[in-house]
Coordinates of C-alpha atoms and ligand atoms in Angstrom, one line a residue:
M1403 CA -0.7 36.5 9.5
F1404 CA -0.3 33.0 11.0
E1405 CA -2.1 34.0 14.2
T1406 CA -5.4 34.0 12.3
F1407 CA -5.1 30.4 11.2
T1408 CA -6.9 27.5 12.8
A1409 CA -5.0 24.3 13.2
A1410 CA -5.5 21.4 10.8
P1411 CA -6.7 18.1 12.4
P1412 CA -4.1 15.5 13.1
D1413 CA -3.5 12.9 10.4
A1414 CA -5.9 10.0 10.7
I1415 CA -3.1 7.5 10.7
L1416 CA 0.3 9.2 11.3
G1417 CA -1.3 11.4 14.0
L1418 CA -2.1 8.3 16.0
T1419 CA 1.6 7.4 16.2
E1420 CA 2.3 10.9 17.6
A1421 CA -0.3 10.3 20.3
F1422 CA 0.9 6.8 21.0
K1423 CA 4.5 8.0 21.6
K1424 CA 3.2 10.3 24.3
D1425 CA 1.1 7.7 26.1
P1426 CA 2.8 6.6 29.3
N1427 CA 0.9 3.3 29.7
P1428 CA 3.6 0.5 29.7
H1429 CA 1.1 -2.0 28.0
K1430 CA 0.3 0.4 25.1
V1431 CA -0.2 -1.3 21.7
N1432 CA 0.0 0.6 18.4
L1433 CA -2.2 -1.1 15.7
G1434 CA -2.6 2.2 13.9
V1435 CA 0.0 2.8 11.2
G1436 CA 0.8 0.0 8.8
I1437 CA 4.3 -0.9 9.8
Y1438 CA 5.6 -4.4 10.1
K1439 CA 6.7 -5.5 13.6
D1440 CA 8.6 -8.7 14.3
A1441 CA 7.9 -11.2 17.1
Q1442 CA 9.8 -8.8 19.5
G1443 CA 7.6 -5.8 18.4
K1444 CA 10.6 -4.2 16.5
T1445 CA 10.7 -2.9 12.9
P1446 CA 14.2 -4.2 12.0
I1447 CA 16.3 -3.4 9.0
L1448 CA 16.1 -6.5 6.7
Q1449 CA 19.4 -8.4 6.5
S1450 CA 19.4 -8.3 2.7
V1451 CA 19.1 -4.5 3.0
K1452 CA 21.9 -4.2 5.5
R1453 CA 24.2 -6.2 3.2
A1454 CA 23.2 -4.2 0.2
E1455 CA 24.0 -1.0 2.1
E1456 CA 27.5 -2.3 3.0
Q1457 CA 28.1 -2.9 -0.7
I1458 CA 26.8 0.5 -1.7
L1459 CA 28.9 2.3 1.0
K1460 CA 32.0 0.7 -0.4
S1461 CA 31.3 1.2 -4.1
E1462 CA 29.5 4.5 -4.5
T1463 CA 31.6 7.3 -5.9
T1464 CA 29.3 10.3 -6.2
K1465 CA 26.3 12.0 -4.8
N1466 CA 25.5 13.6 -8.1
Y1467 CA 21.8 14.2 -9.0
L1468 CA 19.9 11.3 -10.5
P1469 CA 18.0 11.9 -13.7
I1470 CA 14.5 13.5 -13.2
D1471 CA 12.9 10.1 -13.6
G1472 CA 15.5 8.4 -11.5
S1473 CA 17.9 5.5 -12.0
P1474 CA 17.3 3.5 -15.2
E1475 CA 18.6 0.3 -13.5
Y1476 CA 16.0 0.8 -10.8
A1477 CA 13.3 1.4 -13.3
A1478 CA 14.1 -1.9 -15.1
A1479 CA 14.2 -3.8 -11.7
V1480 CA 10.8 -2.4 -10.8
Q1481 CA 9.2 -3.4 -14.0
E1482 CA 10.5 -6.9 -13.8
L1483 CA 9.2 -7.3 -10.3
L1484 CA 5.8 -5.9 -11.3
F1485 CA 5.2 -7.7 -14.6
G1486 CA 7.7 -10.5 -14.8
A1487 CA 10.9 -10.2 -16.9
D1488 CA 9.3 -11.7 -20.1
H1489 CA 6.1 -9.6 -20.1
E1490 CA 5.0 -8.0 -23.4
V1491 CA 4.7 -4.6 -21.8
I1492 CA 8.5 -4.7 -21.2
S1493 CA 9.6 -6.3 -24.4
S1494 CA 7.5 -3.8 -26.5
H1495 CA 8.9 -0.9 -24.4
R1496 CA 5.5 0.4 -23.7
A1497 CA 6.1 0.4 -19.9
V1498 CA 8.0 3.4 -18.5
T1499 CA 8.9 3.9 -14.9
A1500 CA 9.8 7.0 -12.9
Q1501 CA 11.4 6.6 -9.5
A1502 CA 9.3 8.3 -6.7
P1503 CA 9.6 9.0 -3.0
G1504 CA 7.4 6.2 -1.7
G1505 CA 4.1 5.0 -3.0
T1506 CA 2.6 8.3 -1.9
G1507 CA 5.1 10.2 -4.0
G1508 CA 4.2 7.9 -7.0
L1509 CA 0.5 8.7 -6.4
R1510 CA 1.1 12.4 -6.1
V1511 CA 3.1 12.4 -9.4
A1512 CA 0.3 10.4 -11.0
A1513 CA -2.3 12.9 -9.7
D1514 CA -0.3 15.9 -11.1
F1515 CA 0.1 14.1 -14.4
I1516 CA -3.7 13.3 -14.6
A1517 CA -4.6 16.9 -13.6
K1518 CA -2.5 18.3 -16.4
M1519 CA -3.3 15.8 -19.2
M1520 CA -6.8 14.7 -18.3
P1521 CA -8.1 17.6 -16.2
S1522 CA -11.8 16.7 -16.5
A1523 CA -11.3 13.1 -15.4
T1524 CA -12.8 12.0 -12.1
V1525 CA -10.7 9.7 -9.9
W1526 CA -12.9 6.9 -8.5
L1527 CA -11.8 5.5 -5.2
S1528 CA -13.0 2.4 -3.4
D1529 CA -15.4 2.9 -0.5
P1530 CA -13.6 2.7 1.9
T1531 CA -10.0 3.5 1.0
W1532 CA -6.8 4.7 2.5
P1533 CA -7.6 8.1 4.0
N1534 CA -4.7 9.7 2.1
H1535 CA -6.1 8.8 -1.3
P1536 CA -8.7 11.6 -1.5
S1537 CA -6.3 14.1 0.0
I1538 CA -3.7 13.4 -2.7
F1539 CA -6.0 13.7 -5.6
K1540 CA -7.8 16.7 -4.2
A1541 CA -4.4 18.4 -3.6
A1542 CA -3.9 18.1 -7.3
N1543 CA -7.3 19.7 -7.9
L1544 CA -8.9 16.6 -9.3
K1545 CA -12.5 15.5 -8.7
V1546 CA -12.8 12.4 -6.6
A1547 CA -15.8 10.0 -6.3
V1548 CA -16.3 6.6 -4.7
Y1549 CA -17.4 3.2 -5.9
P1550 CA -18.9 0.6 -3.5
Y1551 CA -16.3 -1.9 -2.4
F1552 CA -16.9 -3.4 1.0
D1553 CA -19.9 -5.0 2.6
A1554 CA -19.2 -4.2 6.2
A1555 CA -22.2 -6.2 7.5
N1556 CA -20.8 -9.4 6.0
N1557 CA -17.1 -8.5 6.1
C1558 CA -16.4 -9.2 2.4
V1559 CA -16.1 -7.4 -0.9
N1560 CA -19.4 -6.4 -2.4
F1561 CA -18.3 -7.4 -5.9
A1562 CA -21.7 -7.1 -7.6
A1563 CA -22.1 -3.5 -6.5
M1564 CA -18.5 -2.7 -7.4
L1565 CA -18.9 -4.1 -10.9
D1566 CA -22.2 -2.3 -11.4
A1567 CA -20.6 1.0 -10.5
I1568 CA -17.7 0.5 -12.9
N1569 CA -20.2 -0.2 -15.7
K1570 CA -21.7 3.2 -15.1
M1571 CA -18.4 5.2 -15.0
P1572 CA -17.9 7.7 -17.8
A1573 CA -15.2 6.9 -20.4
G1574 CA -11.9 8.7 -19.7
D1575 CA -12.3 8.6 -15.9
V1576 CA -9.6 7.0 -13.7
I1577 CA -10.3 4.1 -11.3
L1578 CA -8.0 3.5 -8.5
L1579 CA -7.6 -0.2 -7.6
H1580 CA -5.7 -1.8 -4.7
A1581 CA -3.5 -4.5 -6.3
C1582 CA -3.7 -6.7 -3.1
C1583 CA -4.0 -6.3 0.7
H1584 CA -6.8 -3.8 0.4
N1585 CA -6.2 -0.9 2.7
P1586 CA -8.1 -0.5 5.0
T1587 CA -10.4 -3.6 4.8
G1588 CA -8.0 -6.6 4.0
G1589 CA -10.6 -7.8 1.5
D1590 CA -9.2 -8.6 -2.0
L1591 CA -10.7 -9.6 -5.3
T1592 CA -10.3 -13.1 -6.6
V1593 CA -8.4 -13.6 -9.9
E1594 CA -11.7 -14.3 -11.6
Q1595 CA -13.1 -11.0 -10.2
W1596 CA -10.0 -9.2 -11.5
R1597 CA -10.7 -10.6 -14.9
Q1598 CA -14.2 -9.2 -14.8
V1599 CA -12.9 -5.8 -13.6
G1600 CA -10.4 -5.9 -16.5
D1601 CA -13.2 -6.5 -19.0
A1602 CA -15.4 -3.7 -17.5
V1603 CA -12.5 -1.2 -17.3
A1604 CA -11.6 -1.9 -21.0
A1605 CA -15.2 -1.7 -22.1
R1606 CA -15.8 1.6 -20.3
Q1607 CA -12.5 3.0 -21.6
L1608 CA -11.3 3.8 -18.0
L1609 CA -7.7 4.4 -17.0
P1610 CA -6.8 2.0 -14.1
L1611 CA -4.4 3.4 -11.5
I1612 CA -3.2 0.5 -9.5
D1613 CA -1.9 1.2 -6.0
F1614 CA 0.6 -1.6 -5.3
A1615 CA 2.0 -1.0 -1.8
Y1616 CA 2.0 -4.5 -0.4
Q1617 CA 3.5 -6.8 -3.1
G1618 CA 4.4 -10.1 -1.3
F1619 CA 2.2 -9.6 1.7
A1620 CA -0.9 -11.4 0.4
D1621 CA 0.1 -14.7 -1.2
G1622 CA 3.6 -14.1 -2.6
L1623 CA 5.6 -11.7 -4.7
Q1624 CA 4.5 -13.2 -8.0
A1625 CA 1.0 -14.4 -6.9
D1626 CA 0.2 -10.8 -5.8
T1627 CA 0.7 -9.5 -9.4
A1628 CA -2.3 -11.5 -10.7
G1629 CA -4.7 -8.5 -10.5
L1630 CA -2.2 -6.1 -12.1
L1631 CA -1.5 -8.6 -14.9
E1632 CA -5.2 -8.8 -15.6
M1633 CA -5.1 -5.1 -16.5
C1634 CA -2.3 -5.6 -19.0
R1635 CA -4.1 -6.4 -22.2
P1636 CA -2.9 -5.8 -25.7
G1637 CA -2.8 -2.1 -26.3
S1638 CA -4.2 -1.3 -22.8
E1639 CA -3.1 1.7 -20.8
L1640 CA -2.6 1.9 -17.1
L1641 CA -0.7 3.5 -14.2
V1642 CA 0.9 1.7 -11.3
S1643 CA 2.2 3.3 -8.1
S1644 CA 4.3 0.8 -6.3
S1645 CA 6.2 1.0 -3.0
F1646 CA 9.1 -0.7 -1.2
S1647 CA 8.3 0.8 2.2
K1648 CA 6.7 -2.5 3.3
N1649 CA 8.2 -5.4 1.4
F1650 CA 11.8 -4.0 1.9
G1651 CA 11.0 -2.3 5.2
L1652 CA 12.4 0.9 3.7
Y1653 CA 9.7 3.2 5.3
N1654 CA 11.9 6.2 5.9
E1655 CA 13.9 6.0 2.7
R1656 CA 10.8 6.9 0.8
I1657 CA 11.3 4.6 -2.2
G1658 CA 8.6 3.8 -4.7
A1659 CA 7.8 4.2 -8.4
L1660 CA 5.2 5.4 -10.9
T1661 CA 5.0 3.1 -13.9
L1662 CA 2.9 3.9 -16.9
V1663 CA 1.9 1.5 -19.6
G1664 CA 1.0 3.2 -22.9
S1665 CA -0.7 1.7 -25.9
N1666 CA 2.7 1.7 -27.7
E1667 CA 6.3 2.9 -27.1
A1668 CA 5.8 6.3 -28.6
A1669 CA 2.7 7.1 -26.5
A1670 CA 4.5 5.9 -23.4
Q1671 CA 7.5 8.2 -24.1
T1672 CA 5.3 11.2 -24.7
A1673 CA 3.5 10.5 -21.4
L1674 CA 6.8 10.1 -19.6
S1675 CA 7.8 13.6 -20.8
H1676 CA 4.9 15.0 -18.8
I1677 CA 5.5 12.8 -15.8
K1678 CA 9.1 14.2 -15.8
Q1679 CA 7.7 17.8 -15.9
A1680 CA 5.5 16.9 -12.9
I1681 CA 8.5 15.6 -11.0
R1682 CA 10.7 18.5 -11.8
A1683 CA 8.1 21.0 -10.5
N1684 CA 7.5 18.8 -7.4
F1685 CA 10.8 17.5 -6.0
S1686 CA 13.1 18.0 -9.0
S1687 CA 14.6 14.5 -9.0
P1688 CA 14.3 11.6 -6.5
P1689 CA 16.6 10.7 -3.6
A1690 CA 19.1 7.9 -4.5
H1691 CA 19.7 5.7 -1.5
G1692 CA 16.5 3.6 -1.4
A1693 CA 16.7 2.9 -5.2
A1694 CA 20.3 1.8 -4.8
I1695 CA 19.4 -0.7 -2.1
V1696 CA 16.4 -2.1 -4.1
T1697 CA 18.5 -2.4 -7.3
T1698 CA 21.4 -4.0 -5.5
V1699 CA 19.2 -6.6 -3.8
L1700 CA 17.1 -7.5 -6.9
R1701 CA 20.2 -7.8 -9.1
D1702 CA 22.3 -10.0 -6.8
P1703 CA 21.0 -13.6 -6.8
A1704 CA 22.2 -14.3 -3.2
L1705 CA 20.7 -11.0 -1.8
R1706 CA 17.5 -11.5 -3.7
A1707 CA 17.0 -15.0 -2.4
Q1708 CA 17.6 -13.7 1.1
W1709 CA 15.1 -10.9 0.6
E1710 CA 12.5 -13.2 -0.8
Q1711 CA 12.9 -15.4 2.3
E1712 CA 12.5 -12.3 4.5
V1713 CA 9.3 -11.3 2.7
T1714 CA 8.0 -14.8 3.2
E1715 CA 8.7 -14.6 6.9
M1716 CA 6.9 -11.3 7.3
R1717 CA 3.9 -12.6 5.4
D1718 CA 3.8 -15.8 7.4
R1719 CA 4.1 -14.0 10.7
I1720 CA 1.2 -11.7 9.9
N1721 CA -1.0 -14.7 8.9
T1722 CA 0.0 -16.5 12.1
M1723 CA -1.1 -13.4 14.1
R1724 CA -4.4 -13.3 12.2
H1725 CA -5.2 -16.9 13.4
L1726 CA -3.9 -16.3 16.9
F1727 CA -6.0 -13.1 17.2
V1728 CA -9.2 -15.0 16.3
E1729 CA -8.3 -17.8 18.6
T1730 CA -7.5 -15.5 21.5
L1731 CA -10.7 -13.5 21.1
N1732 CA -12.6 -16.8 21.3
E1733 CA -10.7 -17.8 24.5
K1734 CA -11.7 -14.4 26.0
G1735 CA -15.3 -15.3 25.5
V1736 CA -16.0 -12.8 22.7
E1737 CA -19.1 -13.9 21.0
R1738 CA -18.9 -11.8 17.9
D1739 CA -17.6 -13.7 14.9
F1740 CA -14.1 -12.4 14.0
S1741 CA -13.2 -15.5 11.9
F1742 CA -13.1 -13.3 8.7
I1743 CA -9.9 -11.7 10.0
A1744 CA -8.1 -15.1 9.6
Q1745 CA -9.2 -15.2 5.9
Q1746 CA -8.1 -11.7 5.0
R1747 CA -4.7 -10.7 3.7
G1748 CA -2.1 -8.0 4.3
M1749 CA -1.4 -5.7 7.2
F1750 CA -5.0 -4.6 7.7
S1751 CA -8.5 -5.7 8.6
F1752 CA -11.6 -3.8 9.3
S1753 CA -12.5 -4.9 12.9
G1754 CA -16.1 -3.7 12.8
L1755 CA -15.4 -1.8 16.1
N1756 CA -17.4 1.4 16.2
P1757 CA -16.0 4.9 17.1
E1758 CA -17.0 4.6 20.7
Q1759 CA -15.3 1.3 21.1
V1760 CA -12.2 2.6 19.3
K1761 CA -12.2 5.6 21.7
A1762 CA -12.6 3.3 24.7
L1763 CA -9.8 1.0 23.5
R1764 CA -7.5 4.0 23.4
E1765 CA -8.5 5.8 26.5
K1766 CA -9.0 2.9 28.8
H1767 CA -6.5 0.4 27.5
A1768 CA -3.9 2.5 25.4
V1769 CA -4.7 0.3 22.4
Y1770 CA -4.5 2.5 19.3
I1771 CA -6.4 1.6 16.1
V1772 CA -7.6 3.9 13.3
G1773 CA -11.0 5.6 13.9
S1774 CA -12.6 3.7 11.1
G1775 CA -12.0 0.5 13.1
R1776 CA -9.0 -0.5 10.9
I1777 CA -6.5 -2.6 12.8
S1778 CA -2.9 -3.3 11.7
V1779 CA -2.4 -7.0 12.2
A1780 CA 1.3 -6.4 11.6
G1781 CA 1.5 -4.7 15.0
M1782 CA 0.3 -7.8 16.9
T1783 CA 2.8 -10.1 18.6
E1784 CA 2.5 -13.2 20.8
D1785 CA 3.5 -10.9 23.7
N1786 CA 0.8 -8.2 23.3
M1787 CA -2.0 -10.6 22.1
D1788 CA -3.4 -11.5 25.5
Y1789 CA -3.6 -7.8 26.6
L1790 CA -5.0 -6.7 23.3
C1791 CA -7.8 -9.3 23.2
S1792 CA -8.7 -8.7 26.8
A1793 CA -9.1 -5.0 26.0
I1794 CA -11.2 -5.8 22.9
A1795 CA -13.4 -8.2 25.0
D1796 CA -13.8 -5.4 27.5
V1797 CA -14.9 -2.7 25.1
L1798 CA -17.3 -5.1 23.4
Q1799 CA -19.2 -5.8 26.6
Ligands
LMR241 C1 -0.9 3.0 6.5 O1 -2.0 3.0 5.8 O2 -0.9 2.9 7.7 C2 0.4 3.1 5.7 O3 0.2 3.1 4.4 C3 1.2 4.3 6.2 C4 0.6 5.6 5.8 O4 1.4 6.4 5.2 O5 -0.6 5.9 6.1

């Protein structure tokens, strides 16, 4: 049977890493996948994580299953980090959280939940968005559509067009919003724009689904919740898929969460019962180790302080690379204005390089970026900057 199948194309992002690994060029640079690299080009285990793992290794007594929706201590820690400990959605018990294998796992559970409970809803995605977003919702048999988001000619968010599109969305649809560090463009909304989006989403009776994969990478752990908090209005409902892949460096532990805010506690509990059904049919119950790490770090004041410092260092290094990249391109005589990259936030920016230039970067210089022109700034270092910018200057000629 399998002989009749044709092969699926490689993944737009993870497929690049496979090709990168095979490339023999000693100068090769991977700015494809969004993984943080330190100044030495390594993706180290955070020290706070290592110390938490030592504690867990000594204290854990069982490998028994977690509940379907995961560890309750983890759920509480996630909610506090998302909303702040004193937030009304927590004190009123209208927020519920299910542990999920990474942000992707959280999105897929959300997709299954929406497909079951709101099957006629369309899921609206920003144009452009993370290439896995449409795949996830289509895999759950949901309809997807796009709303305008980025003005590529001017390298900024096209907010008027976005708001106009939201104001035309049918009631009961789902709108996916990137909480911060928009992937792939690096262009975020201002707090005032979030407020207007919150007004429009409420007026149109849309369900916001917030993808929060980069908390702490834009302006700070708390500052980055501003958009999410704008969506939390009295009686409002929302979904949040959050991830600790990036801000804890726990990429391969697959640890994230799906949080649902209902209009009241009873509605939230009813919704949670369906989320649990989706999880049971999908992966039964979540893996434990990543959640144990996150809970241990967030609950221990010394570990938490160390982790917050480590997040700050990662964010600062990325922002330093943004500035160095713009400066080095200038030094190489590149005339095109890339200064917007220094203003953007998070791991990614849209470089504006076209598909031929992306191909030339890869084939001539072994510099790997996503076909859309997205670059992962987090993969730049002082050591690869000169080579990288020479390569870009060459393909722009
Ligand atoms: C990315 O966009 O590079 C990351 O979110 C990793 C992934 O899974 O695609």
